mmCIF file of C-alpha atoms in Angstrom:
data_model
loop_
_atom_site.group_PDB
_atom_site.id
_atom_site.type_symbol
_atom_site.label_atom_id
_atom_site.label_comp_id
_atom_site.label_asym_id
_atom_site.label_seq_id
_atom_site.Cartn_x
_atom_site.Cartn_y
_atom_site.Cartn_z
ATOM 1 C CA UNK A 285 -55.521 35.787 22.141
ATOM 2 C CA UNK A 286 -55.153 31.889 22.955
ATOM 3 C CA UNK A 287 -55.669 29.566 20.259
ATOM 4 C CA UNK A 288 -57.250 26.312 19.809
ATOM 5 C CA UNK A 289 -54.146 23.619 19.466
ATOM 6 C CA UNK A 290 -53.644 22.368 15.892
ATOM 7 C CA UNK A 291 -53.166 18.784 14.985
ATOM 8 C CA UNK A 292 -51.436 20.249 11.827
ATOM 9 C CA UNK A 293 -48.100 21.440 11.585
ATOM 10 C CA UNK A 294 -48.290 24.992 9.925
ATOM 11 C CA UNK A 295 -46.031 27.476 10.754
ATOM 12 C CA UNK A 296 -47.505 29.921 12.977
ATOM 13 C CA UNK A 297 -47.464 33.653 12.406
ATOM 14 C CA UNK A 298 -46.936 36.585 14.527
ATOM 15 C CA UNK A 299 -47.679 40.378 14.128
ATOM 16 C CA UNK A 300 -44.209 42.362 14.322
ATOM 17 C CA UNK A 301 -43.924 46.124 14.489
ATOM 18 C CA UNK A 302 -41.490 47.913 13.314
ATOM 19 C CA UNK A 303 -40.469 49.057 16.440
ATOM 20 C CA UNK A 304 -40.046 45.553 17.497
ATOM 21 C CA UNK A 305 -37.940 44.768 14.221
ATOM 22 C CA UNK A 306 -36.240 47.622 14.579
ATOM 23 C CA UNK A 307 -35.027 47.092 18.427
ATOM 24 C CA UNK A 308 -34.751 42.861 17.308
ATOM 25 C CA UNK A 309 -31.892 44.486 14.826
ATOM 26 C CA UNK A 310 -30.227 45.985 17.598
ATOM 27 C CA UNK A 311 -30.083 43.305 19.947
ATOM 28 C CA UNK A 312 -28.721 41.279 16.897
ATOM 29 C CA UNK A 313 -25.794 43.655 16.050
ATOM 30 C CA UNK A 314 -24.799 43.663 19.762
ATOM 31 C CA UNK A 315 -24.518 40.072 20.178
ATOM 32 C CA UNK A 316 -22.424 40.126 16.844
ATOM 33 C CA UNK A 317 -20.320 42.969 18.571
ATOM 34 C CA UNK A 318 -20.245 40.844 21.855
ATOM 35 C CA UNK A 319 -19.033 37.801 19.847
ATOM 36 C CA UNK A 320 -16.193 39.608 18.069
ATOM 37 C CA UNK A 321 -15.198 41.064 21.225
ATOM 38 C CA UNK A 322 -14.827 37.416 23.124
ATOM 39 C CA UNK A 323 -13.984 35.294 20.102
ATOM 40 C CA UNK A 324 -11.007 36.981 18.926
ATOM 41 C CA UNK A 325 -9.912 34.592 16.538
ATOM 42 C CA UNK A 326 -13.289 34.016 14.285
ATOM 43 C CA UNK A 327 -12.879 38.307 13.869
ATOM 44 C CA UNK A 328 -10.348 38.143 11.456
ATOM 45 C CA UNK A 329 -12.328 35.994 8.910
ATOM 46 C CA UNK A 330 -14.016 39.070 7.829
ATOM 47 C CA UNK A 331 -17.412 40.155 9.067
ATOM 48 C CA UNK A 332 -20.787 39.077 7.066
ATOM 49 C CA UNK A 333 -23.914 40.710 7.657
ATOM 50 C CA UNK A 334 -26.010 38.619 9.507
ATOM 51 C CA UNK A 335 -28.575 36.520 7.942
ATOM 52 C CA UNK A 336 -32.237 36.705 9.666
ATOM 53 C CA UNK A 337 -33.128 33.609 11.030
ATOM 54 C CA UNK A 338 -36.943 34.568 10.995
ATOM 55 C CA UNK A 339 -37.850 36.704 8.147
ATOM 56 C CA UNK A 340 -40.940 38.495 7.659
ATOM 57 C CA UNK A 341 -43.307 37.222 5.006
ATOM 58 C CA UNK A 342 -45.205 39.962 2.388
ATOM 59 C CA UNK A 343 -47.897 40.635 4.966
ATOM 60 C CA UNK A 344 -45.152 41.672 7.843
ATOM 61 C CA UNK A 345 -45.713 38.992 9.830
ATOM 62 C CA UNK A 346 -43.072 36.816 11.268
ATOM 63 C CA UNK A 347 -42.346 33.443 10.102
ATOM 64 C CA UNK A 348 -40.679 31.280 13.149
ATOM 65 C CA UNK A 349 -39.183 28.112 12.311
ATOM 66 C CA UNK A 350 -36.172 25.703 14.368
ATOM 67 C CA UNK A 351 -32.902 26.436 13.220
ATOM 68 C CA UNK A 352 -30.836 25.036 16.180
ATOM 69 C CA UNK A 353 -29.369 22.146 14.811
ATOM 70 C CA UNK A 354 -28.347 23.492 11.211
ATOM 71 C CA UNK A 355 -25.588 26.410 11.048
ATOM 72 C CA UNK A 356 -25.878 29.673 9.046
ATOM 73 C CA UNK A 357 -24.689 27.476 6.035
ATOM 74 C CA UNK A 358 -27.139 24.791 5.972
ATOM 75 C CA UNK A 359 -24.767 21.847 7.580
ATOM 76 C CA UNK A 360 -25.001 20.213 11.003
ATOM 77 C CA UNK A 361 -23.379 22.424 13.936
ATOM 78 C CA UNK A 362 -20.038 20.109 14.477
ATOM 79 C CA UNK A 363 -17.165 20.675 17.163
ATOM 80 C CA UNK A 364 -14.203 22.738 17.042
ATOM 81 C CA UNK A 365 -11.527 19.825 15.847
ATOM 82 C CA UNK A 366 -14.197 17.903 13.332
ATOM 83 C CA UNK A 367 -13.989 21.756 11.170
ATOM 84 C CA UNK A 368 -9.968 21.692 11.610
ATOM 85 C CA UNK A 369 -9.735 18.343 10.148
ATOM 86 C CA UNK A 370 -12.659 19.064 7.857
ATOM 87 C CA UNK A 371 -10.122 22.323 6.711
ATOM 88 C CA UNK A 372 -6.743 20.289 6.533
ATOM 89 C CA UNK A 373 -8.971 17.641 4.253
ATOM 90 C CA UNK A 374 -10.133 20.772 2.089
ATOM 91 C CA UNK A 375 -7.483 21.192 -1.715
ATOM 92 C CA UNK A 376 -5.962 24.506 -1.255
ATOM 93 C CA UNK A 377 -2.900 25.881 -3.765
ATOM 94 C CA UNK A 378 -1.220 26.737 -0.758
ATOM 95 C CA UNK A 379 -1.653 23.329 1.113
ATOM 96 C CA UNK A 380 -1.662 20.934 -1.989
ATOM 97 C CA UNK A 381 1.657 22.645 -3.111
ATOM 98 C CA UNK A 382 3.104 21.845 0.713
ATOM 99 C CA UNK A 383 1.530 18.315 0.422
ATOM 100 C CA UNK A 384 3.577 17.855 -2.645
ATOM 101 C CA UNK A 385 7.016 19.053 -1.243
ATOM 102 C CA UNK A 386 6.703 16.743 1.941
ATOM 103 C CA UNK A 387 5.505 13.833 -0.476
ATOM 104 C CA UNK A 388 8.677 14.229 -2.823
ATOM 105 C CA UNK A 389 10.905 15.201 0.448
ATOM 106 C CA UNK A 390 10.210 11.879 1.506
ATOM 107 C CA UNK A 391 10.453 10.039 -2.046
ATOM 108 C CA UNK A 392 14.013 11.312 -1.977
ATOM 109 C CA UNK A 393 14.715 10.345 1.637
ATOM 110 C CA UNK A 394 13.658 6.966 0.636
ATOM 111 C CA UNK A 395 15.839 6.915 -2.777
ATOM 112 C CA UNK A 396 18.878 8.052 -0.475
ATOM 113 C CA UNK A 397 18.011 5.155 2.462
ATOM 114 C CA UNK A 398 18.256 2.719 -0.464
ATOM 115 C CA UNK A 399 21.427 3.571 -1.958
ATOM 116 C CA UNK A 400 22.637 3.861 1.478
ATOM 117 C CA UNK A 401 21.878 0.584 1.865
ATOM 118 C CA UNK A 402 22.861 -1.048 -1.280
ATOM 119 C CA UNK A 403 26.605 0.798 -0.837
ATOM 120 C CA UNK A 404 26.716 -1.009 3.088
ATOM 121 C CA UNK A 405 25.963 -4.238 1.443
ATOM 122 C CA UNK A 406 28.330 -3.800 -1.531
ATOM 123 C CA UNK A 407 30.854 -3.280 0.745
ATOM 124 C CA UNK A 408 29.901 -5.925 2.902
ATOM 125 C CA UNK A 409 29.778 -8.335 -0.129
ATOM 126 C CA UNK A 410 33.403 -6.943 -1.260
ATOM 127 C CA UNK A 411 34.676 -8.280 2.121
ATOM 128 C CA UNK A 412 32.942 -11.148 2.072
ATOM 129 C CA UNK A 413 34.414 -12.111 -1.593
ATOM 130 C CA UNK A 414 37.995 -10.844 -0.205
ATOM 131 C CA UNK A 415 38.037 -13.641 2.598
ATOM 132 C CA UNK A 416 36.700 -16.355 0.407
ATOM 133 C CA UNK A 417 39.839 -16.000 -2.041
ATOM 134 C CA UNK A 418 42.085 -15.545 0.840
ATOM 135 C CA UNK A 419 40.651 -18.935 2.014
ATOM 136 C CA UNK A 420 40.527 -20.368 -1.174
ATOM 137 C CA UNK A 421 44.474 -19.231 -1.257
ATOM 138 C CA UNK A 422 45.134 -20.765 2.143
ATOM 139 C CA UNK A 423 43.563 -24.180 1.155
ATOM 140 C CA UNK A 424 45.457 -24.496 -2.139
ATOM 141 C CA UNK A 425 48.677 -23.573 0.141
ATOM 142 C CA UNK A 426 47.923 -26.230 2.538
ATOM 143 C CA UNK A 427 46.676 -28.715 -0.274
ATOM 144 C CA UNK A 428 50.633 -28.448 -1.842
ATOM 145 C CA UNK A 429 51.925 -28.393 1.446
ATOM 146 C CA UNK A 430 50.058 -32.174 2.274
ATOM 147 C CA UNK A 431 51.681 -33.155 -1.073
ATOM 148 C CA UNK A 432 54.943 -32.343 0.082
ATOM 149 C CA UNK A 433 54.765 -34.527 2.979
ATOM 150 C CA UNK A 434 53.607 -37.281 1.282
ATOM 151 C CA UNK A 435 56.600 -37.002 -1.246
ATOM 152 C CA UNK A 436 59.041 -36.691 1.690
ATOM 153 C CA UNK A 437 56.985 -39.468 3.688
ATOM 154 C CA UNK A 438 57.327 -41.589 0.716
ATOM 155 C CA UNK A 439 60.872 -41.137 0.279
ATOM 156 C CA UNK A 440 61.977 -41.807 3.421
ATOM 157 C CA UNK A 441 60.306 -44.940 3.163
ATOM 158 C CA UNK A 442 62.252 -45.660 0.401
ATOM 159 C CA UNK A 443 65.299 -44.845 1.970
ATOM 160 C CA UNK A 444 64.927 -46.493 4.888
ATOM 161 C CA UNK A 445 63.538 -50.017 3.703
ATOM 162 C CA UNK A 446 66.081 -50.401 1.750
ATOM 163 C CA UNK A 447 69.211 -50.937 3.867
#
């Protein structure tokens, strides 16, 4: 039963009985079992007959081939958190519609800050214009009042030079 090793990579083919497909079955639908039972929260997703990794060709013999690096879905096997963020990524009504709420949520927030904002520094600017005509009042005051002085300066002078 050995064979002569092939420089050429053809598949290889076994002979399978169907005792031996039969008992591969139910080895296959206890693991299944055995993984619903310890991974309790991929059971909920619904439950998919399983797909034959190795299935028999017309003649019944068995067609092998490496499937370890590619999932049941044809992609690369990838961790745990690379498929949540590869899920969060993925449109959904459901998520797109929450996207949208938090997106105008925060439009509004913004809007708000701005007016916020803009009534601080009208106020600010109200105050500001308040003291600059009670300064401008103040300097017109003292401007008449320097006047004055000058009058009365003057007219003493006058008074006094002349006797």
């Amino acid at each position: 039963m050995s064979r002569p090793p092939s420089s050429q990579t053809t598949p290889q083919f076994y002979r399978v009985s169907e005792r031996d497909l039969t008992e591969i079955e139910l080895h296959s639908v206890d693991s299944i079992n055995d993984l619903h039972r310890t991974h309790h929260e991929n059971s909920n997703k619904g439950v998919r007959p399983p797909r034959p990794a190795n299935s028999p060709s017309s003649n019944g013999n068995l067609y092998t081939c490496d499937m370890t690096a590619v999932n049941q879905r044809g992609r690369p096997n990838s961790s745990k958190w690379q498929r949540r963020l590869q899920d969060m990524l993925t449109p959904s009504s459901s998520r797109a519609y929450a996207m949208g709420c938090a997106i105008i949520t925060l439009l509004l927030l913004t809007v708000l800050l701005i007016f916020y904002f803009l009534v601080q520094q009208g106020g600010a600017i109200q105050m500001l214009t308040e003291a600059v005509r009670e300064k401008e009042a103040a300097a017109t005051e003292l401007s008449l009042l320097i006047q004055q002085l000058h009058a009365l300066r003057h007219n003493l002078t006058a008074l006094g030079g002349g006797t």
